C-alpha positions as CSV (number, residue, x, y, z in Angstrom):
1,M,46.4,138.6,269.4
2,S,47.7,136.1,266.9
3,T,51.5,136.9,265.3
4,S,50.3,138.1,262.2
5,A,47.7,140.6,263.4
6,E,50.6,141.9,265.9
7,W,53.1,141.9,262.8
8,F,50.4,144.2,260.9
9,R,49.8,146.5,263.7
10,R,53.3,147.3,264.1
11,M,53.9,147.8,260.4
12,R,50.7,149.9,260.6
13,R,51.9,152.1,264.1
14,A,55.4,152.7,261.6
15,L,53.5,153.9,258.7
16,F,51.5,156.2,260.5
17,A,53.7,156.9,263.5
18,R,53.1,159.9,265.2
19,H,55.5,162.7,265.9
20,G,58.2,161.9,268.3
21,G,57.1,158.0,268.3
22,L,59.5,155.1,268.6
23,A,59.2,153.9,265.2
24,R,62.6,154.2,263.3
25,P,63.3,155.2,259.9
26,S,64.0,151.5,258.8
27,D,60.3,150.8,260.3
28,R,58.7,153.6,258.4
29,F,60.4,152.6,255.3
30,Q,59.5,148.9,255.6
31,A,56.0,149.7,256.3
32,V,55.9,152.0,253.2
33,V,57.7,149.5,250.7
34,L,55.3,147.1,252.2
35,A,52.0,149.2,251.6
36,V,53.7,149.5,248.1
37,F,53.5,146.0,247.7
38,V,50.4,145.3,248.9
39,V,48.6,147.8,246.2
40,L,51.0,146.1,243.4
41,A,49.6,143.0,244.5
42,L,46.0,143.9,244.2
43,V,47.1,145.7,240.7
44,A,47.9,142.2,239.4
45,V,44.7,140.9,240.0
46,P,42.7,142.4,236.7
47,I,46.1,141.9,235.1
48,A,46.1,138.5,235.9
49,I,42.4,138.1,235.3
50,G,42.9,139.5,231.6
51,L,45.5,137.1,230.6
52,G,43.4,134.2,231.9
53,S,40.8,135.8,229.7
54,D,42.7,136.3,226.6
55,T,44.2,132.5,227.1
56,A,41.1,131.0,227.5
57,A,39.4,133.1,224.8
58,Q,42.6,132.1,222.4
59,R,42.1,128.1,223.2
60,S,38.4,128.2,223.0
61,R,38.7,129.3,219.4
62,Q,41.3,127.0,218.8
63,A,39.2,124.4,220.3
64,A,36.1,125.3,217.9
65,E,38.5,125.3,214.9
66,E,39.9,121.9,215.6
67,A,36.7,120.5,215.9
68,A,35.4,121.5,212.6
69,A,38.3,120.3,211.2
70,R,38.7,116.8,212.4
71,H,36.5,113.7,213.0
72,Q,36.5,110.7,214.6
73,I,36.7,107.4,212.9
74,T,37.3,103.9,213.2
75,A,40.6,102.2,212.2
76,T,40.7,98.2,212.0
77,L,44.0,96.8,213.6
78,L,46.1,94.7,211.1
79,V,48.2,92.9,213.7
80,D,48.1,91.7,217.5
81,A,50.3,93.3,220.3
82,S,53.8,91.3,220.6
83,P,55.3,91.4,224.0
84,D,58.0,94.1,223.0
85,D,55.3,96.5,222.3
86,A,53.7,96.1,226.0
87,A,54.5,99.4,228.4
88,I,55.5,97.7,231.2
89,G,54.2,99.3,234.5
90,P,55.7,99.4,237.7
91,D,54.8,95.9,239.1
92,G,56.1,94.6,236.0
93,V,52.5,94.0,234.3
94,P,51.6,95.4,230.5
95,A,49.8,98.4,230.9
96,G,48.6,101.0,228.8
97,P,48.2,101.3,224.7
98,S,51.0,100.3,222.1
99,P,51.3,101.5,218.6
100,R,49.9,99.2,215.9
101,D,49.6,99.0,212.2
102,A,45.8,99.7,211.6
103,R,44.0,100.6,208.1
104,W,41.3,103.3,207.9
105,R,39.1,104.6,205.2
106,L,39.7,108.1,203.7
107,P,36.9,110.7,202.9
108,D,38.0,109.9,199.0
109,G,37.0,106.3,199.5
110,G,40.7,105.0,199.6
111,Y,42.7,103.5,202.6
112,R,45.4,104.3,204.1
113,V,47.6,102.2,206.9
114,G,49.6,103.6,210.0
115,Q,50.1,103.0,213.6
116,V,47.4,103.8,216.0
117,D,47.1,103.3,219.9
118,A,45.3,100.4,220.9
119,D,45.2,98.2,224.0
120,L,46.1,94.6,224.2
121,Q,43.1,93.7,224.8
122,V,42.2,94.4,221.2
123,H,43.3,92.1,218.6
124,A,43.6,91.9,215.1
125,G,40.6,92.4,213.1
126,Q,39.0,94.9,215.6
127,T,38.6,98.0,215.6
128,V,39.5,101.4,217.4
129,P,38.6,105.0,217.4
130,I,40.9,107.6,215.9
131,W,40.9,111.1,215.1
132,V,41.7,112.2,211.3
133,D,41.6,115.7,209.5
134,R,40.0,116.4,206.0
135,A,42.4,114.7,204.3
136,G,42.7,111.7,206.6
137,N,45.9,112.1,208.3
138,L,46.0,111.4,212.2
139,V,45.6,113.8,214.5
140,P,45.4,114.5,218.1
141,P,41.9,114.7,219.6
142,P,40.0,118.0,219.5
143,I,41.0,120.5,222.3
144,E,37.3,120.3,224.6
145,R,36.2,123.5,225.5
146,R,36.2,123.1,229.5
147,T,39.8,122.4,228.7
148,A,40.0,125.8,227.0
149,V,38.2,127.6,230.5
150,V,40.9,125.7,232.8
151,E,44.0,126.8,231.1
152,G,42.6,130.5,231.2
153,V,41.9,129.6,235.0
154,L,45.3,128.1,235.7
155,T,46.8,131.2,233.8
156,G,45.4,134.0,235.4
157,V,45.8,132.2,239.1
158,G,49.5,131.4,238.3
159,V,50.2,134.8,236.8
160,W,49.0,136.2,240.0
161,A,50.8,133.6,242.2
162,G,53.7,134.2,240.5
163,S,53.6,138.2,241.4
164,C,53.0,138.0,244.5
165,A,55.6,135.3,245.2
166,A,58.0,137.5,243.6
167,L,56.8,140.5,245.6
168,A,57.1,138.5,248.7
169,L,60.7,137.2,248.2
170,L,61.9,140.9,247.6
171,Y,59.9,141.9,250.6
172,G,61.4,138.9,252.4
173,G,64.9,139.9,251.1
174,L,64.6,143.6,252.2
175,V,63.4,143.0,255.6
176,L,66.4,140.5,255.7
177,G,68.7,143.7,255.3
178,L,67.3,146.1,257.2
179,D,67.1,143.3,260.5
180,R,71.1,143.2,259.8
181,H,71.1,146.9,259.5
182,R,69.5,147.4,262.6
183,L,71.0,144.5,264.6
184,K,74.5,146.2,263.7
185,R,73.1,149.8,264.8
186,W,71.8,148.5,267.5
187,Q,75.3,146.9,268.6
188,H,77.3,149.9,268.1
189,E,74.6,152.1,270.0
190,W,75.2,149.7,272.8
191,T,78.9,149.7,272.7
192,V,79.1,153.6,272.6
193,E,76.8,153.6,275.9
194,L,78.8,150.8,277.4
195,D,81.8,153.1,276.9
196,R,80.1,156.0,278.6
197,R,79.1,154.4,281.2
198,T,83.0,152.5,281.9
199,P,84.6,154.6,284.3
200,S,88.2,155.7,282.3
C-alpha cells in the first residue's frame, strides 16, 4: 500500500474510530481538521469558477470595446535606426524593435508625427503597422478574446490553487504542532513509566 493511501487510511480510522480504539484525541482532532479542510477546498471550486467567469466576462467586454474604438493603420518612418536605439541581446547582437519618429494620417485628413516601434531592418520611407483610436492617438493593440478567456481560466485556477496552498500550509503547521505535543507527552509518559519500574 502506498504511503499516501496508508496515511488516509489512518486518518479515516481516527475520524471514525470505534469506542475503545487506539486513536488518540489529537489523532481525532487532526482527522476532523483534515476533513474540514477537504470540504473547504471543494467549496472553493465554485468560488474560483465564479471569479474566473467574471474575469473572463469583464475582459471580453473590454476586448469588444477596444476592438470597436481602435483600428490599425500604417505609419511611415521618417528616420533610420541609430546604433544607440538598438536593443542589444545577450549575444551582443542588436535585437528587437526600437522607437523611431514616424508620420501617420489622422481621420480628419491631417498628419501626426510621433515615435513608433520598428525593427532595425525597416528604414526611413517604409511603413509599419500601428494602432490608433478614433482621434488618431497611438494606443496598444486591443485585447484578443482568447486572451480574455485565458485570463479568466488562469484567475480561477490561481484562486483555487492559492486556497488549497493556504489550507495545506495551515494543516502542515497544525500537524507539526500536534506532533510536537504528542512527542512531549510520549516522553513524559515514558519517563513516568521508567520511574515506576525503577526499584527505589
